[in-house]
Amino acid sequence: LLATGQEVVAKVRRPGVVEQVELDLAVLRSTVRLAVRHSEAAQRIQLEELADELELHLRAEMDFVEEAHNTELVRALVEPFDGLVVPRVIRPYVSERALVLELIDGHKVDAGHGLERERAVLLAREFFRAYVFQVVVEGVYHADPHHGNVLLTRDGRLALLDFGLLGRLDEDTRAGLALLLL
């Protein structure tokens, strides 16, 4: 609760998590080097490049300044979609180790969501349209849209959460996807 009375959500990086990730990445690197030296399959699937990508994503997920930026970006992208909402970042309460967001009251979407079928279909379509818009038009999209990162709000909208990881596509890939969808 802020001094203004606004209810918020605070995300705080746990103490020691950076050191644990560094240790895990060191073990992963060692294992990958060993696998690449002794396995053609590991070389074929570009295991070292996959490990590089994983490291990049893990480091980005631990940086709440980056997540705040991502949240604001996706919030702007989904603004035209009435059925979708992204929490507002509460500035100045953003640092590499902490992030404060507006609280969006809702619950996980499940089979017993209670929405009328027509509203549920409309929300599903809008979610899909917003995702296609993000991918094809903007080339930036929420890269972790699993069940736990989507809430059904009290007013019947879908709240998208957790933007520690965004996917980015170049123009050629976006054009190819657009043609595929057409």
CSV table of N, CA and C in Angstrom, one decimal:
chain,number,residue,atom,x,y,z
A,1,LEU,N,0.9,-1.2,0.0
A,1,LEU,CA,0.0,0.0,0.0
A,1,LEU,C,0.9,1.2,0.0
A,2,LEU,N,0.7,2.1,-1.0
A,2,LEU,CA,1.5,3.3,-1.0
A,2,LEU,C,0.9,4.4,-0.1
A,3,ALA,N,1.6,5.4,0.2
A,3,ALA,CA,1.1,6.5,1.1
A,3,ALA,C,-0.1,7.1,0.5
A,4,THR,N,-0.3,7.0,-0.8
A,4,THR,CA,-1.5,7.6,-1.5
A,4,THR,C,-2.8,6.7,-1.3
A,5,GLY,N,-2.5,5.5,-0.7
A,5,GLY,CA,-3.6,4.6,-0.5
A,5,GLY,C,-3.8,3.6,-1.7
A,6,GLN,N,-3.0,3.7,-2.7
A,6,GLN,CA,-3.0,2.8,-3.9
A,6,GLN,C,-2.5,1.5,-3.5
A,7,GLU,N,-3.2,0.4,-3.9
A,7,GLU,CA,-2.7,-0.9,-3.6
A,7,GLU,C,-1.8,-1.3,-4.8
A,8,VAL,N,-0.6,-1.9,-4.5
A,8,VAL,CA,0.4,-2.2,-5.5
A,8,VAL,C,0.9,-3.6,-5.2
A,9,VAL,N,1.6,-4.1,-6.2
A,9,VAL,CA,2.4,-5.4,-6.1
A,9,VAL,C,3.9,-5.0,-6.2
A,10,ALA,N,4.6,-5.5,-5.3
A,10,ALA,CA,6.1,-5.3,-5.3
A,10,ALA,C,6.8,-6.6,-5.6
A,11,LYS,N,7.6,-6.5,-6.6
A,11,LYS,CA,8.5,-7.7,-7.0
A,11,LYS,C,9.9,-7.3,-6.5
A,12,VAL,N,10.4,-8.2,-5.8
A,12,VAL,CA,11.8,-8.0,-5.2
A,12,VAL,C,12.6,-9.2,-5.5
A,13,ARG,N,13.8,-8.9,-6.0
A,13,ARG,CA,14.8,-10.0,-6.2
A,13,ARG,C,15.3,-10.6,-4.9
A,14,ARG,N,15.2,-11.9,-4.8
A,14,ARG,CA,15.6,-12.5,-3.6
A,14,ARG,C,17.1,-12.4,-3.4
A,15,PRO,N,17.5,-12.2,-2.1
A,15,PRO,CA,19.0,-12.2,-1.8
A,15,PRO,C,19.6,-13.5,-2.2
A,16,GLY,N,20.8,-13.4,-2.9
A,16,GLY,CA,21.5,-14.6,-3.3
A,16,GLY,C,21.2,-15.2,-4.6
A,17,VAL,N,20.1,-14.7,-5.2
A,17,VAL,CA,19.6,-15.3,-6.5
A,17,VAL,C,20.7,-15.0,-7.6
A,18,VAL,N,21.3,-13.9,-7.6
A,18,VAL,CA,22.3,-13.6,-8.7
A,18,VAL,C,23.5,-14.6,-8.6
A,19,GLU,N,23.9,-14.8,-7.3
A,19,GLU,CA,25.0,-15.8,-7.1
A,19,GLU,C,24.6,-17.2,-7.5
A,20,GLN,N,23.4,-17.6,-7.2
A,20,GLN,CA,22.9,-18.9,-7.6
A,20,GLN,C,22.8,-19.1,-9.1
A,21,VAL,N,22.3,-18.0,-9.8
A,21,VAL,CA,22.3,-18.1,-11.2
A,21,VAL,C,23.7,-18.2,-11.8
A,22,GLU,N,24.6,-17.4,-11.3
A,22,GLU,CA,26.0,-17.4,-11.8
A,22,GLU,C,26.6,-18.8,-11.6
A,23,LEU,N,26.3,-19.5,-10.5
A,23,LEU,CA,26.8,-20.8,-10.3
A,23,LEU,C,26.1,-21.8,-11.3
A,24,ASP,N,24.8,-21.7,-11.4
A,24,ASP,CA,24.1,-22.6,-12.3
A,24,ASP,C,24.6,-22.4,-13.8
A,25,LEU,N,24.8,-21.1,-14.2
A,25,LEU,CA,25.3,-20.9,-15.5
A,25,LEU,C,26.8,-21.4,-15.7
A,26,ALA,N,27.6,-21.4,-14.7
A,26,ALA,CA,28.9,-21.9,-14.8
A,26,ALA,C,28.9,-23.4,-14.9
A,27,VAL,N,28.0,-24.1,-14.2
A,27,VAL,CA,27.8,-25.5,-14.4
A,27,VAL,C,27.3,-25.9,-15.8
A,28,LEU,N,26.3,-25.1,-16.2
A,28,LEU,CA,25.8,-25.3,-17.6
A,28,LEU,C,26.9,-25.1,-18.6
A,29,ARG,N,27.6,-24.1,-18.5
A,29,ARG,CA,28.7,-23.8,-19.5
A,29,ARG,C,29.7,-25.0,-19.5
A,30,SER,N,30.1,-25.5,-18.4
A,30,SER,CA,31.0,-26.6,-18.3
A,30,SER,C,30.5,-27.8,-18.9
A,31,THR,N,29.2,-28.1,-18.6
A,31,THR,CA,28.5,-29.3,-19.2
A,31,THR,C,28.4,-29.2,-20.7
A,32,VAL,N,28.1,-28.0,-21.2
A,32,VAL,CA,27.9,-27.7,-22.6
A,32,VAL,C,29.2,-27.9,-23.3
A,33,ARG,N,30.3,-27.4,-22.8
A,33,ARG,CA,31.6,-27.5,-23.4
A,33,ARG,C,32.0,-29.0,-23.5
A,34,LEU,N,31.8,-29.7,-22.5
A,34,LEU,CA,32.1,-31.2,-22.5
A,34,LEU,C,31.2,-31.9,-23.6
A,35,ALA,N,29.9,-31.6,-23.6
A,35,ALA,CA,29.0,-32.2,-24.6
A,35,ALA,C,29.5,-31.9,-26.0
A,36,VAL,N,29.8,-30.6,-26.3
A,36,VAL,CA,30.2,-30.2,-27.6
A,36,VAL,C,31.5,-30.9,-28.1
A,37,ARG,N,32.4,-31.1,-27.1
A,37,ARG,CA,33.7,-31.8,-27.5
A,37,ARG,C,33.5,-33.3,-27.8
A,38,HIS,N,32.5,-33.9,-27.2
A,38,HIS,CA,32.3,-35.3,-27.3
A,38,HIS,C,31.0,-35.8,-28.1
A,39,SER,N,30.3,-34.8,-28.6
A,39,SER,CA,29.0,-35.2,-29.3
A,39,SER,C,28.8,-34.4,-30.5
A,40,GLU,N,28.7,-35.1,-31.6
A,40,GLU,CA,28.3,-34.4,-32.9
A,40,GLU,C,26.9,-33.8,-32.8
A,41,ALA,N,26.0,-34.6,-32.1
A,41,ALA,CA,24.6,-34.1,-32.0
A,41,ALA,C,24.6,-32.8,-31.3
A,42,ALA,N,25.4,-32.6,-30.2
A,42,ALA,CA,25.4,-31.4,-29.5
A,42,ALA,C,25.9,-30.2,-30.4
A,43,GLN,N,26.9,-30.5,-31.2
A,43,GLN,CA,27.4,-29.5,-32.2
A,43,GLN,C,26.3,-29.2,-33.2
A,44,ARG,N,25.6,-30.2,-33.7
A,44,ARG,CA,24.6,-30.0,-34.7
A,44,ARG,C,23.4,-29.1,-34.2
A,45,ILE,N,23.0,-29.3,-33.0
A,45,ILE,CA,21.9,-28.5,-32.5
A,45,ILE,C,22.4,-27.2,-31.9
A,46,GLN,N,23.7,-26.9,-32.1
A,46,GLN,CA,24.3,-25.7,-31.6
A,46,GLN,C,24.0,-25.4,-30.1
A,47,LEU,N,24.4,-26.4,-29.4
A,47,LEU,CA,24.2,-26.4,-27.9
A,47,LEU,C,24.8,-25.1,-27.3
A,48,GLU,N,26.0,-24.7,-27.7
A,48,GLU,CA,26.6,-23.5,-27.1
A,48,GLU,C,25.8,-22.3,-27.4
A,49,GLU,N,25.2,-22.2,-28.6
A,49,GLU,CA,24.4,-21.0,-28.9
A,49,GLU,C,23.1,-21.0,-28.1
A,50,LEU,N,22.6,-22.2,-27.9
A,50,LEU,CA,21.4,-22.3,-27.0
A,50,LEU,C,21.7,-21.9,-25.6
A,51,ALA,N,22.9,-22.3,-25.1
A,51,ALA,CA,23.3,-21.9,-23.7
A,51,ALA,C,23.5,-20.4,-23.7
A,52,ASP,N,24.0,-19.8,-24.7
A,52,ASP,CA,24.2,-18.3,-24.8
A,52,ASP,C,22.9,-17.6,-24.7
A,53,GLU,N,21.9,-18.2,-25.4
A,53,GLU,CA,20.5,-17.6,-25.4
A,53,GLU,C,19.9,-17.7,-24.1
A,54,LEU,N,20.0,-18.9,-23.4
A,54,LEU,CA,19.5,-19.1,-22.1
A,54,LEU,C,20.1,-18.1,-21.1
A,55,GLU,N,21.4,-17.9,-21.2
A,55,GLU,CA,22.1,-17.0,-20.3
A,55,GLU,C,21.6,-15.5,-20.5
A,56,LEU,N,21.4,-15.1,-21.7
A,56,LEU,CA,20.9,-13.8,-22.0
A,56,LEU,C,19.5,-13.6,-21.4
A,57,HIS,N,18.6,-14.6,-21.6
A,57,HIS,CA,17.3,-14.5,-21.0
A,57,HIS,C,17.2,-14.5,-19.5
A,58,LEU,N,18.1,-15.4,-18.9
A,58,LEU,CA,18.1,-15.4,-17.4
A,58,LEU,C,18.5,-14.1,-16.9
A,59,ARG,N,19.6,-13.5,-17.4
A,59,ARG,CA,20.0,-12.2,-16.9
A,59,ARG,C,19.0,-11.1,-17.1
A,60,ALA,N,18.3,-11.1,-18.2
A,60,ALA,CA,17.2,-10.1,-18.5
A,60,ALA,C,16.1,-10.3,-17.5
A,61,GLU,N,15.8,-11.5,-17.1
A,61,GLU,CA,14.7,-11.8,-16.2
A,61,GLU,C,15.0,-11.3,-14.8
A,62,MET,N,16.3,-11.2,-14.5
A,62,MET,CA,16.6,-10.7,-13.1
A,62,MET,C,16.7,-9.2,-13.0
A,63,ASP,N,16.5,-8.5,-14.1
A,63,ASP,CA,16.7,-7.0,-14.2
A,63,ASP,C,15.3,-6.4,-14.2
A,64,PHE,N,14.9,-5.8,-13.1
A,64,PHE,CA,13.5,-5.2,-13.0
A,64,PHE,C,13.4,-3.9,-13.8
A,65,VAL,N,14.6,-3.2,-14.0
A,65,VAL,CA,14.5,-2.0,-14.9
A,65,VAL,C,14.1,-2.4,-16.3
A,66,GLU,N,14.7,-3.5,-16.8
A,66,GLU,CA,14.3,-4.0,-18.1
A,66,GLU,C,12.8,-4.5,-18.1
A,67,GLU,N,12.4,-5.2,-17.0
A,67,GLU,CA,11.0,-5.6,-17.0
A,67,GLU,C,10.1,-4.4,-16.9
A,68,ALA,N,10.4,-3.4,-16.2
A,68,ALA,CA,9.6,-2.2,-16.2
A,68,ALA,C,9.4,-1.6,-17.6
A,69,HIS,N,10.5,-1.5,-18.3
A,69,HIS,CA,10.5,-1.0,-19.7
A,69,HIS,C,9.6,-1.9,-20.6
A,70,ASN,N,9.8,-3.2,-20.4
A,70,ASN,CA,9.0,-4.2,-21.2
A,70,ASN,C,7.5,-4.1,-20.9
A,71,THR,N,7.2,-3.9,-19.6
A,71,THR,CA,5.8,-3.8,-19.2
A,71,THR,C,5.2,-2.6,-19.8
A,72,GLU,N,5.9,-1.4,-19.8
A,72,GLU,CA,5.3,-0.2,-20.4
A,72,GLU,C,5.2,-0.3,-21.9
A,73,LEU,N,6.1,-1.0,-22.5
A,73,LEU,CA,6.0,-1.2,-24.0
A,73,LEU,C,4.8,-2.1,-24.3
A,74,VAL,N,4.6,-3.2,-23.7
A,74,VAL,CA,3.5,-4.1,-24.0
A,74,VAL,C,2.2,-3.4,-23.6
A,75,ARG,N,2.2,-2.6,-22.5
A,75,ARG,CA,1.0,-1.9,-22.1
A,75,ARG,C,0.5,-1.0,-23.2
A,76,ALA,N,1.5,-0.3,-23.8
A,76,ALA,CA,1.1,0.6,-24.9
A,76,ALA,C,0.6,-0.2,-26.1
A,77,LEU,N,1.2,-1.3,-26.4
A,77,LEU,CA,0.8,-2.1,-27.5
A,77,LEU,C,-0.6,-2.7,-27.4
A,78,VAL,N,-1.0,-3.1,-26.2
A,78,VAL,CA,-2.3,-3.7,-26.0
A,78,VAL,C,-3.4,-2.6,-25.7
A,79,GLU,N,-3.0,-1.4,-25.5
A,79,GLU,CA,-4.0,-0.3,-25.2
A,79,GLU,C,-5.2,-0.3,-26.1
A,80,PRO,N,-5.0,-0.5,-27.4
A,80,PRO,CA,-6.2,-0.4,-28.3
A,80,PRO,C,-7.2,-1.6,-28.1
A,81,PHE,N,-6.8,-2.6,-27.4
A,81,PHE,CA,-7.6,-3.8,-27.2
A,81,PHE,C,-8.4,-3.7,-25.9
A,82,ASP,N,-9.7,-3.4,-26.0
A,82,ASP,CA,-10.5,-3.1,-24.8
A,82,ASP,C,-10.5,-4.2,-23.8
A,83,GLY,N,-10.4,-5.5,-24.2
A,83,GLY,CA,-10.5,-6.6,-23.3
A,83,GLY,C,-9.2,-7.0,-22.6
A,84,LEU,N,-8.2,-6.2,-22.9
A,84,LEU,CA,-6.9,-6.6,-22.3
A,84,LEU,C,-6.3,-5.4,-21.5
A,85,VAL,N,-5.6,-5.8,-20.4
A,85,VAL,CA,-5.0,-4.7,-19.6
A,85,VAL,C,-3.6,-5.2,-19.1
A,86,VAL,N,-2.7,-4.3,-18.9
A,86,VAL,CA,-1.4,-4.6,-18.4
A,86,VAL,C,-1.2,-3.6,-17.2
A,87,PRO,N,-0.7,-4.1,-16.1
A,87,PRO,CA,-0.5,-3.2,-15.0
A,87,PRO,C,0.4,-2.1,-15.3
A,88,ARG,N,0.1,-0.9,-14.6
A,88,ARG,CA,0.9,0.3,-14.8
A,88,ARG,C,2.2,0.1,-13.9
A,89,VAL,N,3.3,0.5,-14.4
A,89,VAL,CA,4.5,0.6,-13.6
A,89,VAL,C,4.4,1.8,-12.7
A,90,ILE,N,4.7,1.7,-11.4
A,90,ILE,CA,4.7,2.8,-10.5
A,90,ILE,C,6.1,3.3,-10.3
A,91,ARG,N,6.3,4.4,-11.0
A,91,ARG,CA,7.6,5.1,-10.9
A,91,ARG,C,7.5,6.1,-9.8
A,92,PRO,N,8.5,6.3,-9.0
A,92,PRO,CA,9.9,6.0,-9.3
A,92,PRO,C,10.3,4.7,-8.6
A,93,TYR,N,9.4,3.8,-8.3
A,93,TYR,CA,9.7,2.6,-7.5
A,93,TYR,C,10.2,1.5,-8.4
A,94,VAL,N,11.3,1.7,-9.2
A,94,VAL,CA,11.8,0.8,-10.1
A,94,VAL,C,13.3,0.8,-9.9
A,95,SER,N,13.9,-0.4,-9.7
A,95,SER,CA,15.4,-0.5,-9.7
A,95,SER,C,15.7,-1.9,-10.3
A,96,GLU,N,17.0,-2.1,-10.4
A,96,GLU,CA,17.4,-3.4,-10.9
A,96,GLU,C,16.9,-4.6,-10.0
A,97,ARG,N,16.7,-4.3,-8.7
A,97,ARG,CA,16.4,-5.3,-7.8
A,97,ARG,C,14.9,-5.3,-7.3
A,98,ALA,N,14.1,-4.3,-7.7
A,98,ALA,CA,12.7,-4.2,-7.3
A,98,ALA,C,11.9,-3.5,-8.3
A,99,LEU,N,10.6,-3.8,-8.3
A,99,LEU,CA,9.7,-3.3,-9.2
A,99,LEU,C,8.3,-3.2,-8.6
A,100,VAL,N,7.7,-2.0,-8.7
A,100,VAL,CA,6.3,-1.8,-8.1
A,100,VAL,C,5.4,-1.6,-9.2
A,101,LEU,N,4.3,-2.4,-9.2
A,101,LEU,CA,3.2,-2.3,-10.3
A,101,LEU,C,1.9,-2.1,-9.6
A,102,GLU,N,1.0,-1.5,-10.4
A,102,GLU,CA,-0.4,-1.4,-9.9
A,102,GLU,C,-1.0,-2.8,-9.7
A,103,LEU,N,-1.8,-2.9,-8.7
A,103,LEU,CA,-2.4,-4.2,-8.4
A,103,LEU,C,-3.7,-4.3,-9.3
A,104,ILE,N,-3.7,-5.4,-10.0
A,104,ILE,CA,-4.9,-5.7,-10.8
A,104,ILE,C,-5.6,-6.9,-10.1
A,105,ASP,N,-6.8,-6.6,-9.7
A,105,ASP,CA,-7.6,-7.7,-9.0
A,105,ASP,C,-8.1,-8.7,-10.0
A,106,GLY,N,-7.8,-9.9,-9.8
A,106,GLY,CA,-8.3,-10.9,-10.7
A,106,GLY,C,-7.9,-12.3,-10.3
A,107,HIS,N,-8.3,-13.3,-11.1
A,107,HIS,CA,-7.9,-14.7,-10.8
A,107,HIS,C,-7.5,-15.4,-12.0
A,108,LYS,N,-6.8,-16.5,-11.9
A,108,LYS,CA,-6.3,-17.3,-13.0
A,108,LYS,C,-7.5,-17.7,-13.8
A,109,VAL,N,-7.3,-17.8,-15.1
A,109,VAL,CA,-8.4,-18.2,-16.0
A,109,VAL,C,-8.4,-19.7,-16.0
A,110,ASP,N,-9.6,-20.3,-15.7
A,110,ASP,CA,-9.7,-21.7,-15.7
A,110,ASP,C,-11.1,-22.1,-16.3
A,111,ALA,N,-11.4,-23.4,-16.3
A,111,ALA,CA,-12.6,-23.9,-17.0
A,111,ALA,C,-13.8,-23.3,-16.3
A,112,GLY,N,-13.8,-23.0,-15.0
A,112,GLY,CA,-14.9,-22.5,-14.3
A,112,GLY,C,-14.9,-21.0,-14.2
A,113,HIS,N,-14.5,-20.3,-15.3
A,113,HIS,CA,-14.3,-18.8,-15.2
A,113,HIS,C,-15.5,-18.0,-15.0
A,114,GLY,N,-16.7,-18.6,-15.3
A,114,GLY,CA,-17.9,-17.9,-15.1
A,114,GLY,C,-18.4,-16.9,-16.1
A,115,LEU,N,-17.6,-16.7,-17.2
A,115,LEU,CA,-17.9,-15.8,-18.2
A,115,LEU,C,-19.0,-16.4,-19.1
A,116,GLU,N,-19.8,-15.6,-19.7
A,116,GLU,CA,-20.8,-16.0,-20.7
A,116,GLU,C,-19.9,-16.5,-21.9
A,117,ARG,N,-20.4,-17.5,-22.6
A,117,ARG,CA,-19.6,-18.0,-23.7
A,117,ARG,C,-19.2,-16.9,-24.7
A,118,GLU,N,-20.2,-16.1,-25.1
A,118,GLU,CA,-19.9,-15.0,-26.0
A,118,GLU,C,-18.7,-14.1,-25.6
A,119,ARG,N,-18.7,-13.8,-24.3
A,119,ARG,CA,-17.6,-12.9,-23.8
A,119,ARG,C,-16.3,-13.7,-23.8
A,120,ALA,N,-16.3,-14.9,-23.4
A,120,ALA,CA,-15.1,-15.7,-23.4
A,120,ALA,C,-14.5,-15.8,-24.8
A,121,VAL,N,-15.4,-16.1,-25.8
A,121,VAL,CA,-14.9,-16.1,-27.2
A,121,VAL,C,-14.3,-14.8,-27.7
A,122,LEU,N,-15.0,-13.7,-27.3
A,122,LEU,CA,-14.5,-12.4,-27.6
A,122,LEU,C,-13.2,-12.1,-27.0
A,123,LEU,N,-13.0,-12.5,-25.8
A,123,LEU,CA,-11.7,-12.3,-25.1
A,123,LEU,C,-10.6,-13.1,-25.7
A,124,ALA,N,-10.9,-14.4,-26.0
A,124,ALA,CA,-9.9,-15.3,-26.7
A,124,ALA,C,-9.5,-14.7,-28.0
A,125,ARG,N,-10.5,-14.2,-28.8
A,125,ARG,CA,-10.1,-13.6,-30.1
A,125,ARG,C,-9.3,-12.3,-29.9
A,126,GLU,N,-9.6,-11.5,-29.0
A,126,GLU,CA,-8.9,-10.3,-28.7
A,126,GLU,C,-7.5,-10.6,-28.3
A,127,PHE,N,-7.3,-11.6,-27.4
A,127,PHE,CA,-6.0,-12.0,-27.0
A,127,PHE,C,-5.2,-12.4,-28.2
A,128,PHE,N,-5.8,-13.2,-29.0
A,128,PHE,CA,-5.0,-13.7,-30.2
A,128,PHE,C,-4.7,-12.6,-31.1
A,129,ARG,N,-5.7,-11.7,-31.4
A,129,ARG,CA,-5.4,-10.5,-32.3
A,129,ARG,C,-4.3,-9.6,-31.7
A,130,ALA,N,-4.3,-9.4,-30.4
A,130,ALA,CA,-3.3,-8.6,-29.8
A,130,ALA,C,-1.9,-9.3,-30.0
A,131,TYR,N,-1.9,-10.6,-29.8
A,131,TYR,CA,-0.6,-11.3,-29.9
A,131,TYR,C,-0.1,-11.3,-31.3
A,132,VAL,N,-1.0,-11.5,-32.3
A,132,VAL,CA,-0.6,-11.4,-33.7
A,132,VAL,C,-0.1,-10.0,-34.0
A,133,PHE,N,-0.8,-9.0,-33.5
A,133,PHE,CA,-0.4,-7.6,-33.7
A,133,PHE,C,1.1,-7.4,-33.2
A,134,GLN,N,1.3,-7.9,-32.0
A,134,GLN,CA,2.6,-7.7,-31.4
A,134,GLN,C,3.7,-8.4,-32.2
A,135,VAL,N,3.4,-9.6,-32.6
A,135,VAL,CA,4.4,-10.4,-33.4
A,135,VAL,C,4.6,-9.8,-34.8
A,136,VAL,N,3.6,-9.6,-35.5
A,136,VAL,CA,3.7,-9.3,-37.0
A,136,VAL,C,3.9,-7.8,-37.2
A,137,VAL,N,3.2,-7.0,-36.5
A,137,VAL,CA,3.3,-5.5,-36.8
A,137,VAL,C,4.5,-4.9,-36.0
A,138,GLU,N,4.5,-5.2,-34.7
A,138,GLU,CA,5.6,-4.5,-33.9
A,138,GLU,C,6.9,-5.3,-33.8
A,139,GLY,N,6.8,-6.6,-33.9
A,139,GLY,CA,8.0,-7.5,-33.8
A,139,GLY,C,8.5,-7.6,-32.4
A,140,VAL,N,7.6,-7.3,-31.4
A,140,VAL,CA,7.9,-7.4,-30.0
A,140,VAL,C,6.7,-8.1,-29.3
A,141,TYR,N,7.0,-9.1,-28.6
A,141,TYR,CA,5.8,-9.8,-28.0
A,141,TYR,C,6.2,-10.4,-26.6
A,142,HIS,N,5.2,-10.6,-25.8
A,142,HIS,CA,5.3,-11.2,-24.5
A,142,HIS,C,5.7,-12.7,-24.8
A,143,ALA,N,6.9,-13.0,-24.3
A,143,ALA,CA,7.5,-14.3,-24.6
A,143,ALA,C,7.2,-15.4,-23.6
A,144,ASP,N,6.3,-15.1,-22.6
A,144,ASP,CA,6.0,-16.1,-21.6
A,144,ASP,C,4.5,-16.0,-21.2
A,145,PRO,N,3.6,-16.1,-22.2
A,145,PRO,CA,2.2,-16.0,-21.9
A,145,PRO,C,1.5,-17.2,-21.4
A,146,HIS,N,2.1,-17.8,-20.4
A,146,HIS,CA,1.4,-19.1,-19.9
A,146,HIS,C,0.3,-18.7,-18.9
A,147,HIS,N,-0.4,-19.8,-18.6
A,147,HIS,CA,-1.6,-19.7,-17.7
A,147,HIS,C,-1.5,-18.8,-16.5
A,148,GLY,N,-0.3,-18.9,-15.8
A,148,GLY,CA,-0.1,-18.1,-14.6
A,148,GLY,C,0.2,-16.6,-14.9
A,149,ASN,N,0.4,-16.3,-16.1
A,149,ASN,CA,0.6,-14.9,-16.4
A,149,ASN,C,-0.5,-14.1,-17.1
A,150,VAL,N,-1.7,-14.8,-17.0
A,150,VAL,CA,-2.9,-14.1,-17.5
A,150,VAL,C,-4.0,-14.3,-16.4
A,151,LEU,N,-4.6,-13.1,-16.0
A,151,LEU,CA,-5.7,-13.1,-15.0
A,151,LEU,C,-7.0,-12.7,-15.7
A,152,LEU,N,-8.1,-13.2,-15.1
A,152,LEU,CA,-9.4,-12.6,-15.5
A,152,LEU,C,-9.8,-11.6,-14.5
A,153,THR,N,-10.0,-10.4,-14.9
A,153,THR,CA,-10.3,-9.3,-13.9
A,153,THR,C,-11.7,-9.3,-13.5
A,154,ARG,N,-12.0,-8.6,-12.5
A,154,ARG,CA,-13.4,-8.5,-12.0
A,154,ARG,C,-14.3,-7.9,-13.0
A,155,ASP,N,-13.8,-7.0,-13.9
A,155,ASP,CA,-14.6,-6.4,-14.9
A,155,ASP,C,-14.6,-7.1,-16.2
A,156,GLY,N,-14.1,-8.4,-16.2
A,156,GLY,CA,-14.2,-9.3,-17.4
A,156,GLY,C,-13.2,-9.0,-18.4
A,157,ARG,N,-12.0,-8.5,-18.1
A,157,ARG,CA,-10.9,-8.3,-19.0
A,157,ARG,C,-9.8,-9.3,-18.7
A,158,LEU,N,-8.9,-9.5,-19.6
A,158,LEU,CA,-7.7,-10.3,-19.4
A,158,LEU,C,-6.5,-9.4,-19.0
A,159,ALA,N,-5.9,-9.7,-17.9
A,159,ALA,CA,-4.7,-8.9,-17.4
A,159,ALA,C,-3.5,-9.7,-17.8
A,160,LEU,N,-2.6,-9.2,-18.5
A,160,LEU,CA,-1.3,-9.8,-18.9
A,160,LEU,C,-0.3,-9.4,-17.9
A,161,LEU,N,0.5,-10.4,-17.4
A,161,LEU,CA,1.5,-10.1,-16.4
A,161,LEU,C,2.9,-10.6,-16.7
A,162,ASP,N,3.9,-10.2,-16.0
A,162,ASP,CA,5.2,-10.7,-16.0
A,162,ASP,C,5.9,-10.5,-17.4
A,163,PHE,N,6.6,-9.4,-17.6
A,163,PHE,CA,7.2,-9.1,-18.8
A,163,PHE,C,8.8,-9.1,-18.7
A,164,GLY,N,9.3,-10.0,-17.9
A,164,GLY,CA,10.7,-10.2,-17.7
A,164,GLY,C,11.4,-10.6,-19.0
A,165,LEU,N,10.6,-11.2,-19.9
A,165,LEU,CA,11.1,-11.7,-21.1
A,165,LEU,C,10.2,-11.3,-22.3
A,166,LEU,N,10.8,-10.6,-23.2
A,166,LEU,CA,10.1,-10.3,-24.5
A,166,LEU,C,10.8,-10.9,-25.6
A,167,GLY,N,10.0,-11.4,-26.6
A,167,GLY,CA,10.6,-11.9,-27.8
A,167,GLY,C,10.7,-10.7,-28.8
A,168,ARG,N,11.7,-10.8,-29.7
A,168,ARG,CA,11.8,-9.7,-30.7
A,168,ARG,C,12.1,-10.4,-32.0
A,169,LEU,N,11.4,-9.9,-33.1
A,169,LEU,CA,11.6,-10.4,-34.4
A,169,LEU,C,12.0,-9.3,-35.4
A,170,ASP,N,12.9,-9.7,-36.3
A,170,ASP,CA,13.4,-8.8,-37.3
A,170,ASP,C,12.3,-8.6,-38.4
A,171,GLU,N,12.5,-7.7,-39.2
A,171,GLU,CA,11.4,-7.3,-40.2
A,171,GLU,C,11.2,-8.5,-41.2
A,172,ASP,N,12.2,-9.2,-41.6
A,172,ASP,CA,12.0,-10.3,-42.6
A,172,ASP,C,11.2,-11.4,-41.9
A,173,THR,N,11.5,-11.7,-40.7
A,173,THR,CA,10.7,-12.8,-40.0
A,173,THR,C,9.2,-12.3,-39.8
A,174,ARG,N,9.0,-11.1,-39.5
A,174,ARG,CA,7.7,-10.6,-39.3
A,174,ARG,C,6.9,-10.6,-40.6
A,175,ALA,N,7.6,-10.3,-41.7
A,175,ALA,CA,6.9,-10.3,-43.0
A,175,ALA,C,6.6,-11.7,-43.4
A,176,GLY,N,7.5,-12.7,-43.1
A,176,GLY,CA,7.2,-14.1,-43.4
A,176,GLY,C,6.0,-14.6,-42.6
A,177,LEU,N,5.9,-14.2,-41.3
A,177,LEU,CA,4.8,-14.6,-40.5
A,177,LEU,C,3.5,-14.0,-41.0
A,178,ALA,N,3.6,-12.8,-41.4
A,178,ALA,CA,2.4,-12.1,-41.9
A,178,ALA,C,1.8,-12.8,-43.2
A,179,LEU,N,2.8,-13.2,-44.1
A,179,LEU,CA,2.3,-13.9,-45.3
A,179,LEU,C,1.8,-15.3,-44.9
A,180,LEU,N,2.4,-16.0,-44.0
A,180,LEU,CA,1.9,-17.3,-43.5
A,180,LEU,C,0.5,-17.1,-43.0
A,181,LEU,N,0.2,-16.1,-42.1
A,181,LEU,CA,-1.1,-15.9,-41.5
A,181,LEU,C,-2.1,-15.6,-42.6
A,182,LEU,N,-1.7,-14.8,-43.6
A,182,LEU,CA,-2.6,-14.4,-44.7
A,182,LEU,C,-3.0,-15.7,-45.5
